[in-house]
Structure formats: structure tokens, C-alpha cells
CSV table of C-alpha atoms in Angstrom, one decimal:
chain,number,residue,atom,x,y,z
X,1,MET,CA,7.6,9.7,15.5
X,2,GLY,CA,7.5,7.0,12.8
X,3,ARG,CA,6.4,3.5,11.9
X,4,SER,CA,6.9,0.9,9.2
X,5,VAL,CA,5.2,-0.5,6.3
X,6,SER,CA,5.4,-3.9,4.9
X,7,GLY,CA,8.0,-6.0,3.4
X,8,GLY,CA,10.3,-8.8,4.2
X,9,ARG,CA,13.9,-9.8,3.7
X,10,ILE,CA,15.8,-8.3,0.7
X,11,GLY,CA,14.0,-9.5,-2.4
X,12,ALA,CA,10.4,-10.5,-2.1
X,13,LEU,CA,9.9,-9.0,1.4
X,14,SER,CA,11.5,-5.7,0.5
X,15,VAL,CA,9.2,-5.3,-2.5
X,16,ALA,CA,6.2,-5.8,-0.2
X,17,GLY,CA,7.6,-3.3,2.2
X,18,ILE,CA,7.9,-0.6,-0.5
X,19,LEU,CA,4.4,-1.4,-1.7
X,20,ALA,CA,3.0,-0.9,1.7
X,21,GLY,CA,4.8,2.4,2.0
X,22,THR,CA,3.3,3.7,-1.3
X,23,VAL,CA,-0.2,2.2,-1.2
X,24,LEU,CA,-3.2,4.5,-0.8
X,25,VAL,CA,-4.5,5.3,2.6
X,26,GLY,CA,-6.9,2.5,3.5
X,27,CYS,CA,-7.2,-0.8,5.2
X,28,GLY,CA,-6.8,-4.4,4.5
X,29,ASN,CA,-7.4,-8.1,4.7
X,30,ASP,CA,-7.5,-10.3,1.6
X,31,GLY,CA,-11.2,-10.4,1.9
X,32,GLY,CA,-11.9,-10.0,-1.8
X,33,ASP,CA,-15.6,-10.9,-2.2
X,34,THR,CA,-15.8,-13.0,0.9
X,35,ALA,CA,-17.2,-10.2,3.1
X,36,GLY,CA,-20.9,-10.6,2.6
X,37,PRO,CA,-23.7,-8.4,3.8
X,38,ALA,CA,-24.0,-8.0,7.5
X,39,LYS,CA,-26.7,-10.4,8.6
X,40,GLY,CA,-29.8,-8.7,10.1
X,41,SER,CA,-28.2,-5.3,9.8
X,42,ALA,CA,-30.0,-2.3,8.5
X,43,THR,CA,-28.6,-0.1,5.8
X,44,PRO,CA,-25.4,1.5,7.3
X,45,LYS,CA,-25.7,5.0,8.6
X,46,SER,CA,-22.4,5.7,6.9
X,47,PRO,CA,-21.9,8.8,4.8
X,48,GLY,CA,-21.0,6.2,2.2
X,49,ALA,CA,-24.6,5.0,2.3
X,50,ARG,CA,-26.2,8.5,2.4
X,51,GLU,CA,-24.0,10.4,0.0
X,52,PRO,CA,-23.6,9.8,-3.7
X,53,GLY,CA,-20.9,7.2,-4.2
X,54,THR,CA,-18.3,9.4,-5.7
X,55,GLN,CA,-18.6,12.0,-2.9
X,56,ALA,CA,-18.4,9.4,-0.2
X,57,VAL,CA,-15.2,7.9,-1.7
X,58,ARG,CA,-13.6,11.3,-2.3
X,59,SER,CA,-14.3,12.4,1.3
X,60,ALA,CA,-13.2,9.1,2.8
X,61,TYR,CA,-9.5,9.9,2.6
X,62,ASP,CA,-9.8,13.1,4.6
X,63,ARG,CA,-12.2,11.5,7.1
X,64,THR,CA,-9.7,8.7,7.7
X,65,ALA,CA,-6.6,10.9,8.0
X,66,GLU,CA,-8.4,13.1,10.5
X,67,GLU,CA,-8.1,10.2,13.0
X,68,ASP,CA,-4.3,10.7,13.0
X,69,THR,CA,-3.4,7.0,13.7
X,70,ALA,CA,-4.7,3.5,13.6
X,71,ARG,CA,-3.8,-0.1,13.9
X,72,VAL,CA,-3.3,-1.7,10.5
X,73,THR,CA,-3.1,-5.2,9.1
X,74,LEU,CA,-1.7,-5.8,5.6
X,75,LYS,CA,-1.6,-8.6,3.1
X,76,VAL,CA,0.3,-8.3,-0.2
X,77,ARG,CA,0.1,-11.2,-2.6
X,78,THR,CA,2.5,-11.0,-5.6
X,79,SER,CA,2.0,-13.5,-8.5
X,80,ASP,CA,4.4,-14.0,-11.3
X,81,GLY,CA,4.2,-16.8,-13.9
X,82,GLY,CA,2.4,-19.2,-11.6
X,83,THR,CA,4.5,-18.4,-8.6
X,84,SER,CA,2.9,-16.5,-5.7
X,85,VAL,CA,4.5,-14.9,-2.7
X,86,THR,CA,2.4,-13.5,0.2
X,87,ALA,CA,3.5,-11.0,2.8
X,88,ASN,CA,1.5,-10.4,6.0
X,89,GLY,CA,2.0,-7.5,8.3
X,90,LYS,CA,0.5,-5.8,11.3
X,91,GLY,CA,1.4,-2.7,13.2
X,92,THR,CA,0.5,1.0,13.6
X,93,VAL,CA,0.3,3.7,11.0
X,94,ASP,CA,0.1,7.5,10.8
X,95,LEU,CA,-2.9,8.1,8.6
X,96,ASP,CA,-1.7,11.5,7.6
X,97,ASP,CA,1.9,11.2,6.6
X,98,GLY,CA,2.2,7.4,6.1
X,99,ASP,CA,4.8,6.7,8.8
X,100,SER,CA,4.4,3.3,10.3
X,101,VAL,CA,5.9,0.6,12.5
X,102,MET,CA,5.1,-3.0,11.5
X,103,THR,CA,6.1,-6.6,11.8
X,104,VAL,CA,6.0,-8.5,8.5
X,105,THR,CA,6.2,-12.2,7.7
X,106,ALA,CA,6.8,-13.6,4.2
X,107,GLU,CA,8.3,-16.9,3.0
X,108,GLY,CA,8.7,-18.1,6.5
X,109,GLN,CA,10.8,-15.1,7.5
X,110,ARG,CA,9.8,-12.4,10.0
X,111,MET,CA,11.1,-8.8,9.8
X,112,GLU,CA,10.7,-5.5,11.7
X,113,GLN,CA,10.0,-2.5,9.5
X,114,ARG,CA,9.6,1.2,10.0
X,115,VAL,CA,8.8,4.0,7.7
X,116,ILE,CA,9.9,7.4,8.9
X,117,ASP,CA,9.7,10.6,6.8
X,118,GLN,CA,9.6,8.6,3.6
X,119,VAL,CA,12.6,6.4,4.5
X,120,LEU,CA,12.0,2.7,4.8
X,121,TYR,CA,14.0,0.8,7.4
X,122,GLN,CA,14.0,-3.0,7.5
X,123,LYS,CA,15.6,-5.4,10.0
X,124,PRO,CA,15.9,-8.8,8.3
X,125,PRO,CA,16.4,-12.0,10.3
X,126,ALA,CA,19.9,-12.2,11.9
X,127,GLY,CA,22.7,-12.4,9.5
X,128,GLN,CA,20.7,-11.6,6.4
X,129,ALA,CA,21.3,-7.9,6.1
X,130,PRO,CA,24.1,-6.8,3.9
X,131,GLY,CA,27.0,-4.8,5.2
X,132,GLY,CA,27.2,-6.6,8.5
X,133,LYS,CA,24.7,-4.3,10.1
X,134,PRO,CA,21.3,-5.3,11.5
X,135,TRP,CA,19.2,-2.7,9.5
X,136,ILE,CA,18.9,-1.6,5.9
X,137,LYS,CA,17.3,1.6,4.7
X,138,ILE,CA,15.8,2.8,1.4
X,139,ASP,CA,15.0,6.4,0.8
X,140,LEU,CA,11.7,6.1,-1.0
X,141,GLU,CA,11.6,9.7,-2.2
X,142,LYS,CA,15.1,9.4,-3.8
X,143,VAL,CA,14.2,6.1,-5.5
X,144,ALA,CA,11.0,7.6,-6.9
X,145,ALA,CA,12.8,10.7,-8.1
X,146,ARG,CA,15.6,8.7,-9.8
X,147,GLN,CA,13.0,6.6,-11.6
X,148,GLY,CA,11.3,9.7,-13.0
X,149,ALA,CA,8.4,9.9,-10.5
X,150,ASP,CA,7.5,12.9,-8.5
X,151,GLY,CA,9.2,11.6,-5.3
X,152,GLN,CA,6.0,11.5,-3.2
X,153,SER,CA,4.4,8.6,-1.6
X,154,VAL,CA,0.8,7.8,-2.5
X,155,ASN,CA,0.2,8.1,1.3
X,156,ASP,CA,1.1,11.8,0.9
X,157,PRO,CA,-2.1,13.9,1.4
X,158,ALA,CA,-1.5,15.7,-1.9
X,159,ARG,CA,-1.4,12.3,-3.7
X,160,SER,CA,-4.6,11.1,-2.0
X,161,ALA,CA,-6.4,14.3,-3.0
X,162,ALA,CA,-5.2,13.6,-6.6
X,163,LEU,CA,-6.6,10.1,-6.4
X,164,ALA,CA,-10.0,11.6,-5.5
X,165,LYS,CA,-9.9,13.9,-8.5
X,166,ALA,CA,-9.2,10.8,-10.7
X,167,ILE,CA,-12.6,9.3,-9.8
X,168,ASP,CA,-15.7,10.2,-11.7
X,169,ASP,CA,-19.4,9.2,-10.9
X,170,LYS,CA,-19.2,6.5,-13.5
X,171,ASP,CA,-16.2,5.0,-11.8
X,172,VAL,CA,-17.9,4.2,-8.4
X,173,THR,CA,-20.4,1.3,-7.8
X,174,ASN,CA,-22.2,0.7,-4.4
X,175,LYS,CA,-21.8,-3.0,-3.7
X,176,GLY,CA,-24.0,-3.1,-0.6
X,177,SER,CA,-23.4,-3.5,3.1
X,178,ALA,CA,-20.8,-5.7,4.7
X,179,GLU,CA,-19.3,-6.3,8.2
X,180,ILE,CA,-15.6,-5.7,8.7
X,181,GLY,CA,-14.2,-6.7,12.1
X,182,GLY,CA,-17.7,-6.3,13.7
X,183,VAL,CA,-18.2,-2.9,12.1
X,184,ALA,CA,-21.0,-2.2,9.6
X,185,THR,CA,-19.6,-0.8,6.4
X,186,THR,CA,-20.6,0.2,2.9
X,187,ARG,CA,-18.5,-1.3,0.1
X,188,TYR,CA,-17.6,0.6,-3.1
X,189,ARG,CA,-15.9,-0.7,-6.2
X,190,VAL,CA,-13.9,2.0,-7.8
X,191,THR,CA,-12.1,2.3,-11.1
X,192,VAL,CA,-9.3,4.9,-11.0
X,193,ASP,CA,-8.2,6.7,-14.1
X,194,VAL,CA,-4.5,6.2,-13.9
X,195,ALA,CA,-3.7,8.9,-16.4
X,196,LYS,CA,-5.2,11.5,-14.0
X,197,LEU,CA,-2.9,10.6,-11.2
X,198,PRO,CA,0.4,12.4,-10.6
X,199,ASP,CA,3.0,11.0,-13.0
X,200,GLY,CA,0.0,9.4,-14.8
X,201,ALA,CA,1.7,8.9,-18.1
X,202,ARG,CA,4.5,6.8,-16.6
X,203,LEU,CA,2.1,4.9,-14.3
X,204,SER,CA,-0.2,4.1,-17.3
X,205,LYS,CA,2.7,2.3,-19.1
X,206,GLN,CA,3.2,0.1,-16.0
X,207,LEU,CA,-0.3,-0.4,-14.7
X,208,GLY,CA,-2.5,0.2,-17.7
X,209,PRO,CA,-5.3,2.8,-18.1
X,210,THR,CA,-7.3,1.9,-15.0
X,211,LEU,CA,-6.6,0.7,-11.5
X,212,PRO,CA,-9.4,-1.4,-9.8
X,213,MET,CA,-10.0,-0.7,-6.1
X,214,ASP,CA,-12.5,-1.7,-3.5
X,215,ILE,CA,-13.0,0.3,-0.3
X,216,TRP,CA,-15.3,-0.3,2.7
X,217,LEU,CA,-16.5,2.8,4.6
X,218,ASP,CA,-17.8,2.8,8.2
X,219,ASP,CA,-20.7,4.9,9.6
X,220,GLU,CA,-18.4,7.9,9.9
X,221,GLY,CA,-17.2,7.6,6.4
X,222,ARG,CA,-13.7,6.3,7.3
X,223,ILE,CA,-12.0,3.6,5.4
X,224,ARG,CA,-12.0,0.3,7.2
X,225,ARG,CA,-10.7,-1.8,4.4
X,226,GLN,CA,-9.1,-1.1,1.0
X,227,GLN,CA,-8.1,-3.6,-1.7
X,228,VAL,CA,-6.0,-2.6,-4.7
X,229,ASP,CA,-5.3,-4.9,-7.6
X,230,MET,CA,-2.4,-4.1,-9.9
X,231,THR,CA,-1.0,-5.8,-13.0
X,232,VAL,CA,2.5,-4.6,-13.6
X,233,GLN,CA,4.4,-5.0,-16.9
X,234,ALA,CA,7.8,-6.4,-16.0
X,235,PRO,CA,10.7,-7.2,-18.3
X,236,SER,CA,11.6,-10.8,-19.0
X,237,ALA,CA,15.0,-12.5,-19.0
X,238,PRO,CA,16.5,-13.2,-22.4
X,239,LYS,CA,15.0,-16.4,-23.9
X,240,ASN,CA,18.4,-18.0,-24.5
X,241,GLY,CA,19.3,-17.6,-20.9
X,242,THR,CA,22.8,-16.2,-21.8
X,243,GLY,CA,22.2,-12.6,-21.1
X,244,ALA,CA,22.5,-11.7,-24.8
X,245,LYS,CA,20.1,-9.1,-26.3
X,246,THR,CA,17.6,-11.5,-27.8
X,247,ALA,CA,13.8,-11.0,-28.2
X,248,THR,CA,11.9,-11.3,-25.0
X,249,GLU,CA,8.2,-11.2,-24.1
X,250,PRO,CA,7.2,-8.9,-21.3
X,251,ARG,CA,5.6,-10.7,-18.4
X,252,LYS,CA,2.8,-9.6,-16.2
X,253,VAL,CA,3.1,-9.5,-12.4
X,254,THR,CA,-0.1,-9.2,-10.4
X,255,VAL,CA,-0.1,-7.6,-7.0
X,256,ARG,CA,-3.1,-7.5,-4.6
X,257,THR,CA,-2.7,-5.3,-1.6
X,258,VAL,CA,-5.3,-5.3,1.2
X,259,LEU,CA,-5.2,-3.0,4.2
X,260,GLU,CA,-7.5,-2.9,7.2
X,261,PHE,CA,-7.7,-0.2,9.8
X,262,SER,CA,-9.0,-0.5,13.4
X,263,ASP,CA,-8.4,1.2,16.8
X,264,PHE,CA,-8.3,4.8,15.4
X,265,GLY,CA,-6.3,7.1,17.6
X,266,THR,CA,-4.0,4.4,19.0
X,267,GLU,CA,-0.6,5.5,20.3
X,268,LEU,CA,2.3,5.4,17.9
X,269,GLU,CA,5.9,5.9,18.7
X,270,ALA,CA,9.1,4.9,16.9
X,271,ASP,CA,12.5,6.3,16.0
X,272,ALA,CA,14.9,5.6,13.2
X,273,PRO,CA,17.6,3.1,14.1
X,274,PRO,CA,21.1,4.5,15.0
X,275,ALA,CA,23.0,5.4,11.8
X,276,ARG,CA,25.9,3.1,12.8
X,277,GLN,CA,23.5,0.1,12.6
X,278,VAL,CA,22.1,0.9,9.1
X,279,THR,CA,23.3,0.0,5.6
X,280,ASP,CA,21.9,2.4,2.9
X,281,MET,CA,20.4,0.3,0.1
X,282,THR,CA,18.8,3.2,-1.9
X,283,ASP,CA,21.1,2.8,-4.9
X,284,GLU,CA,20.5,-0.9,-5.1
X,285,ALA,CA,16.7,-0.3,-4.9
X,286,VAL,CA,17.0,2.1,-7.9
X,287,LYS,CA,18.9,-0.5,-9.9
X,288,GLN,CA,16.3,-3.2,-9.1
X,289,GLY,CA,13.4,-0.9,-9.8
X,290,GLY,CA,12.0,-1.9,-6.4
X,291,THR,CA,9.3,0.8,-6.2
X,292,GLN,CA,7.9,0.7,-9.7
X,293,ALA,CA,4.8,-1.2,-8.5
């Protein structure tokens, strides 16, 4: 059984796909601060409203994963030097192991994606996949390992538990009640200490010391929406444009990932494409640093 995460064609869309596969268990919609308090609603009954903020946030990952599956919508916006690319996706996800099946649209292109056992499969528009085959695949664990990471997805339960340990009382702020898809929620703003995450030293160099995150918890303490904002240090091309080793200034790439969950317990079924229809792009992903974000 498996499903996909988000992405697009090779390039901007594939980056979005890998991001979706490694983002924390949560939910999304680029709501930002637009989701206001639910009109006329009482204080939510949610464990997020009754429990201290840190405890509510820490327990939310387990409470959400206990539902096994959910429908998910995804929005990933990547901005680099004034240029912005947005990928939108919707599908079904396994909340425990991160497998997913999703349809993603970016830059006017639509693509089918699956993530099965930490392998990302993408089916770009006809004729756009390399190797003359309809599907490409990227082994996310191998890419992470070759780049010096621990080879696990952030969706991995152990990684989610590590995230919870990286959150202290001072890092969580109750932002009040809000309605997400007709469901009353409590919103929390969280500051994650990146150094306390697995492979924190390397991640801190890429993301900085802290990672801002907002989550919205329903009346059962489950995550209904999660928004993560990342600023990634990326190398710049040589100033003279010739490829020579000249002084360059690092550029900052900002990525906002918003996930939103609904229909917990929905049926999920998917298989990896036949091997004869797949071109392995894992080595190319390693060269491009595609999962560094």
C-alpha cells in the first residue's frame, strides 16, 4: 500500500514532491494568518485548548498518526530572488509511515505522484520523463544518506518524536481558536530548535537555528493544518557567468509548505509502477541536492 507526496515535473515540481515527502506530519492550505477565530464559537474542547501548549503540540503527532490515513491537500510555495513557484496537490496519505498518492499541479503542469516505502515515484506529462519511460523514481533514503543525513523521512515516527522533544514551553504560543474546513481548532505557533532535531548540526547550517511552524489542532488533538516556513541557504552561480571559481554571494530560498488533513480513516491503496516503466533518477537527485530543503 502506498501513496504520493507532492512535486511536479523534473525541476520545480520534483523539488516540491520531495518536500512533501519529508515534511512533518500535519495538514495544509496556505492560510497563513487568514483563518480567523470561528464566529460565535465557544473555546474549542480540543486537548490543545485544555492542555498546556507544549503538551498539546507534542501529543498531536501521535494522536494524528493513530487515525492511520487521511485525505490531504498541499501547497508548497518556493521563492528565490523575486521569482516564486507554487505547487498544489491533493490526495491520500498514510499518517504513520508517510506513504501517499497525490496529484500535483505546478507551472501549468499536472503530475501523478506516489511515495511508497520512502521511494518517490513521479509521472510527468507525456514525453517529459527522461529515459523514454513514463515514470521516474527517487529513493529518498539513499539521497538523504548520500548527503550526510540519517536517511529517514521527517514523516518517520521516530523523527516526529524527535521534533516533539525539540519543543520547549517557551517555544509554543496559543494563538486562539479558528475554523478549518468547518472544524473548530486551536492554533499554536511553534518555534522548533533545529539543533535538537536528528542531524541538527547539518540542518542548522541550511535552515538556521530555528524553524517557525504553525499547527491547528481539532477537538481530539489531531492536526488539521500545519504550516512550515523555511529559509534555505543556497549557493549562487559565479558572478561572471563563465563557471569560473569567482566570489559568489549565497542566496536565500524561502519555502512555505502548508498541509491540511480531513476524512481521517479514508481508504488508501496504491502500488509502485512496474519496474520496466520506471527510470531511476536517484543519482541525479543527489547531484542536484534535491532533498536538502
